[in-house]
GROMACS .gro file of C-alpha atoms in nm:
model
  190
    1UNK     CA    1  11.321  11.369  11.456
    2UNK     CA    2  11.580  11.226  11.220
    3UNK     CA    3  11.869  11.402  11.399
    4UNK     CA    4  11.786  11.214  11.720
    5UNK     CA    5  11.817  10.871  11.557
    6UNK     CA    6  12.141  10.742  11.414
    7UNK     CA    7  12.012  10.436  11.229
    8UNK     CA    8  11.713  10.440  11.003
    9UNK     CA    9  11.537  10.140  10.854
   10UNK     CA   10  11.543  10.170  10.475
   11UNK     CA   11  11.356   9.971  10.214
   12UNK     CA   12  11.265   9.611  10.279
   13UNK     CA   13  11.224   9.422  10.603
   14UNK     CA   14  11.567   9.261  10.590
   15UNK     CA   15  11.832   9.362  10.840
   16UNK     CA   16  12.102   9.399  10.577
   17UNK     CA   17  11.926   9.711  10.445
   18UNK     CA   18  11.977   9.913  10.762
   19UNK     CA   19  12.190  10.215  10.680
   20UNK     CA   20  12.357  10.463  10.910
   21UNK     CA   21  12.285  10.821  10.822
   22UNK     CA   22  12.514  11.075  10.979
   23UNK     CA   23  12.393  11.406  11.110
   24UNK     CA   24  12.633  11.595  10.880
   25UNK     CA   25  12.427  11.517  10.566
   26UNK     CA   26  12.192  11.807  10.488
   27UNK     CA   27  11.824  11.735  10.539
   28UNK     CA   28  11.725  11.755  10.171
   29UNK     CA   29  11.997  11.511  10.060
   30UNK     CA   30  11.909  11.280  10.349
   31UNK     CA   31  11.547  11.250  10.232
   32UNK     CA   32  11.661  11.191   9.872
   33UNK     CA   33  11.896  10.916   9.988
   34UNK     CA   34  11.617  10.744  10.184
   35UNK     CA   35  11.374  10.772   9.891
   36UNK     CA   36  11.625  10.628   9.641
   37UNK     CA   37  11.705  10.338   9.875
   38UNK     CA   38  11.333  10.263   9.910
   39UNK     CA   39  11.287  10.266   9.532
   40UNK     CA   40  11.575  10.019   9.486
   41UNK     CA   41  11.442   9.766   9.734
   42UNK     CA   42  11.075   9.783   9.634
   43UNK     CA   43  11.130   9.664   9.278
   44UNK     CA   44  11.213   9.306   9.374
   45UNK     CA   45  10.931   9.149   9.166
   46UNK     CA   46  11.079   9.075   8.830
   47UNK     CA   47  10.865   9.034   8.523
   48UNK     CA   48  10.885   8.682   8.385
   49UNK     CA   49  10.749   8.556   8.055
   50UNK     CA   50  10.690   8.197   7.948
   51UNK     CA   51  10.568   8.079   7.608
   52UNK     CA   52  10.453   7.737   7.493
   53UNK     CA   53  10.252   7.584   7.210
   54UNK     CA   54   9.896   7.462   7.269
   55UNK     CA   55   9.789   7.293   6.949
   56UNK     CA   56   9.855   7.542   6.672
   57UNK     CA   57   9.844   7.847   6.902
   58UNK     CA   58  10.111   8.009   7.118
   59UNK     CA   59  10.028   8.072   7.485
   60UNK     CA   60  10.219   8.357   7.650
   61UNK     CA   61  10.215   8.392   8.030
   62UNK     CA   62  10.348   8.714   8.192
   63UNK     CA   63  10.382   8.773   8.566
   64UNK     CA   64  10.518   9.047   8.789
   65UNK     CA   65  10.398   9.343   8.584
   66UNK     CA   66  10.036   9.413   8.682
   67UNK     CA   67   9.846   9.388   9.016
   68UNK     CA   68  10.149   9.371   9.244
   69UNK     CA   69   9.943   9.395   9.564
   70UNK     CA   70   9.773   9.062   9.497
   71UNK     CA   71   9.931   8.739   9.622
   72UNK     CA   72   9.971   8.633   9.259
   73UNK     CA   73   9.885   8.788   8.925
   74UNK     CA   74   9.935   8.679   8.566
   75UNK     CA   75   9.832   8.779   8.217
   76UNK     CA   76   9.770   8.497   7.971
   77UNK     CA   77   9.757   8.570   7.599
   78UNK     CA   78   9.648   8.337   7.323
   79UNK     CA   79   9.646   8.500   6.978
   80UNK     CA   80   9.508   8.836   7.095
   81UNK     CA   81   9.277   8.714   7.372
   82UNK     CA   82   9.428   8.841   7.697
   83UNK     CA   83   9.311   8.746   8.048
   84UNK     CA   84   9.433   8.915   8.367
   85UNK     CA   85   9.417   8.672   8.658
   86UNK     CA   86   9.467   8.779   9.019
   87UNK     CA   87   9.456   8.577   9.340
   88UNK     CA   88   9.424   8.701   9.696
   89UNK     CA   89   9.436   8.456   9.988
   90UNK     CA   90   9.365   8.526  10.351
   91UNK     CA   91   9.649   8.468  10.594
   92UNK     CA   92   9.435   8.466  10.908
   93UNK     CA   93   9.361   8.124  11.060
   94UNK     CA   94   8.994   8.027  11.087
   95UNK     CA   95   8.780   7.741  11.211
   96UNK     CA   96   8.554   7.694  10.909
   97UNK     CA   97   8.457   7.344  10.810
   98UNK     CA   98   8.448   7.432  10.438
   99UNK     CA   99   8.681   7.586  10.180
  100UNK     CA  100   8.565   7.939  10.080
  101UNK     CA  101   8.691   7.965   9.721
  102UNK     CA  102   8.548   8.246   9.508
  103UNK     CA  103   8.611   8.259   9.134
  104UNK     CA  104   8.488   8.566   8.945
  105UNK     CA  105   8.519   8.590   8.568
  106UNK     CA  106   8.446   8.936   8.420
  107UNK     CA  107   8.405   9.032   8.057
  108UNK     CA  108   8.438   9.403   8.004
  109UNK     CA  109   8.288   9.555   7.693
  110UNK     CA  110   8.604   9.753   7.621
  111UNK     CA  111   8.782   9.418   7.559
  112UNK     CA  112   8.591   9.388   7.231
  113UNK     CA  113   8.634   9.758   7.152
  114UNK     CA  114   8.281   9.859   7.250
  115UNK     CA  115   8.206  10.139   7.493
  116UNK     CA  116   7.857  10.124   7.647
  117UNK     CA  117   7.650  10.433   7.580
  118UNK     CA  118   7.295  10.574   7.580
  119UNK     CA  119   7.074  10.393   7.835
  120UNK     CA  120   7.322  10.125   7.950
  121UNK     CA  121   7.633  10.319   8.045
  122UNK     CA  122   7.773  10.073   8.298
  123UNK     CA  123   7.849   9.707   8.302
  124UNK     CA  124   7.557   9.524   8.457
  125UNK     CA  125   7.552   9.213   8.667
  126UNK     CA  126   7.742   8.908   8.540
  127UNK     CA  127   7.589   8.748   8.234
  128UNK     CA  128   7.497   8.381   8.218
  129UNK     CA  129   7.812   8.309   8.018
  130UNK     CA  130   8.032   8.476   8.282
  131UNK     CA  131   7.867   8.274   8.559
  132UNK     CA  132   7.913   7.949   8.366
  133UNK     CA  133   8.282   8.022   8.298
  134UNK     CA  134   8.333   8.100   8.668
  135UNK     CA  135   8.181   7.763   8.757
  136UNK     CA  136   8.380   7.592   8.482
  137UNK     CA  137   8.699   7.717   8.649
  138UNK     CA  138   8.587   7.664   9.010
  139UNK     CA  139   8.481   7.298   8.977
  140UNK     CA  140   8.816   7.153   8.860
  141UNK     CA  141   9.027   7.371   9.093
  142UNK     CA  142   8.840   7.307   9.420
  143UNK     CA  143   8.928   6.936   9.470
  144UNK     CA  144   9.297   7.000   9.395
  145UNK     CA  145   9.345   7.204   9.714
  146UNK     CA  146   9.456   7.025  10.029
  147UNK     CA  147   9.163   6.885  10.231
  148UNK     CA  148   9.276   7.066  10.548
  149UNK     CA  149   9.313   7.407  10.379
  150UNK     CA  150   9.023   7.636  10.471
  151UNK     CA  151   9.156   7.992  10.424
  152UNK     CA  152   8.953   8.228  10.212
  153UNK     CA  153   9.076   8.248   9.851
  154UNK     CA  154   8.947   8.482   9.581
  155UNK     CA  155   9.041   8.451   9.214
  156UNK     CA  156   8.937   8.732   8.979
  157UNK     CA  157   8.977   8.679   8.604
  158UNK     CA  158   8.922   8.978   8.376
  159UNK     CA  159   8.903   8.966   7.997
  160UNK     CA  160   9.127   9.251   7.887
  161UNK     CA  161   9.142   9.192   7.512
  162UNK     CA  162   8.916   8.971   7.302
  163UNK     CA  163   8.980   8.792   6.973
  164UNK     CA  164   8.649   8.645   6.846
  165UNK     CA  165   8.832   8.342   6.703
  166UNK     CA  166   8.964   8.235   7.048
  167UNK     CA  167   8.726   8.138   7.329
  168UNK     CA  168   8.833   8.302   7.657
  169UNK     CA  169   8.760   7.992   7.871
  170UNK     CA  170   9.096   7.825   7.803
  171UNK     CA  171   9.320   8.124   7.885
  172UNK     CA  172   9.104   8.196   8.192
  173UNK     CA  173   9.155   7.841   8.322
  174UNK     CA  174   9.530   7.862   8.255
  175UNK     CA  175   9.545   8.199   8.435
  176UNK     CA  176   9.357   8.066   8.740
  177UNK     CA  177   9.578   7.758   8.772
  178UNK     CA  178   9.895   7.965   8.726
  179UNK     CA  179   9.786   8.214   8.993
  180UNK     CA  180   9.725   7.937   9.245
  181UNK     CA  181  10.068   7.782   9.179
  182UNK     CA  182  10.244   8.120   9.202
  183UNK     CA  183  10.074   8.209   9.530
  184UNK     CA  184  10.228   7.905   9.698
  185UNK     CA  185   9.901   7.763   9.830
  186UNK     CA  186   9.869   7.388   9.905
  187UNK     CA  187   9.760   7.291   9.555
  188UNK     CA  188   9.811   6.955   9.384
  189UNK     CA  189   9.749   7.075   9.028
  190UNK     CA  190   9.989   7.180   8.755
   0.00000   0.00000   0.00000
């Protein structure tokens, strides 16, 4: 099939990445060339790191490394407490008269170095603390969205590493706000 076509779309969706592949190139080298071109154009997301002081602690925000299929993803670290925040927003128009925002905060037991065993081998339903933190993040974010915006938005915050001296609510709120700003949604917050 490749011999019948002269031009082949390679890599991203931009027109400047169209390459002409001649029929004289052997088949094996042709596939290698296409694969290498795809690898070059797919790694456009660059990891960025920002650090700032919050009181006496240093906040480190990383983006572009984990969860690349989400609209936005960040990891926020404050003195050993690490939160992974991801945001996925629907792009389909709808006629809802409300804003469907879902915020899920998850604490995994491996974050504290504990692996569940014996009778309780799996993580159960969200604890009361997880539900309260989800609400604590949802309530300040909801009014900052544009009043006409009604697309479905889901924010998932996962505690990856836990330092008992640092409460995870603050890095989770920073991660949620950063995800919303990075996703480019109509958001009036900082």
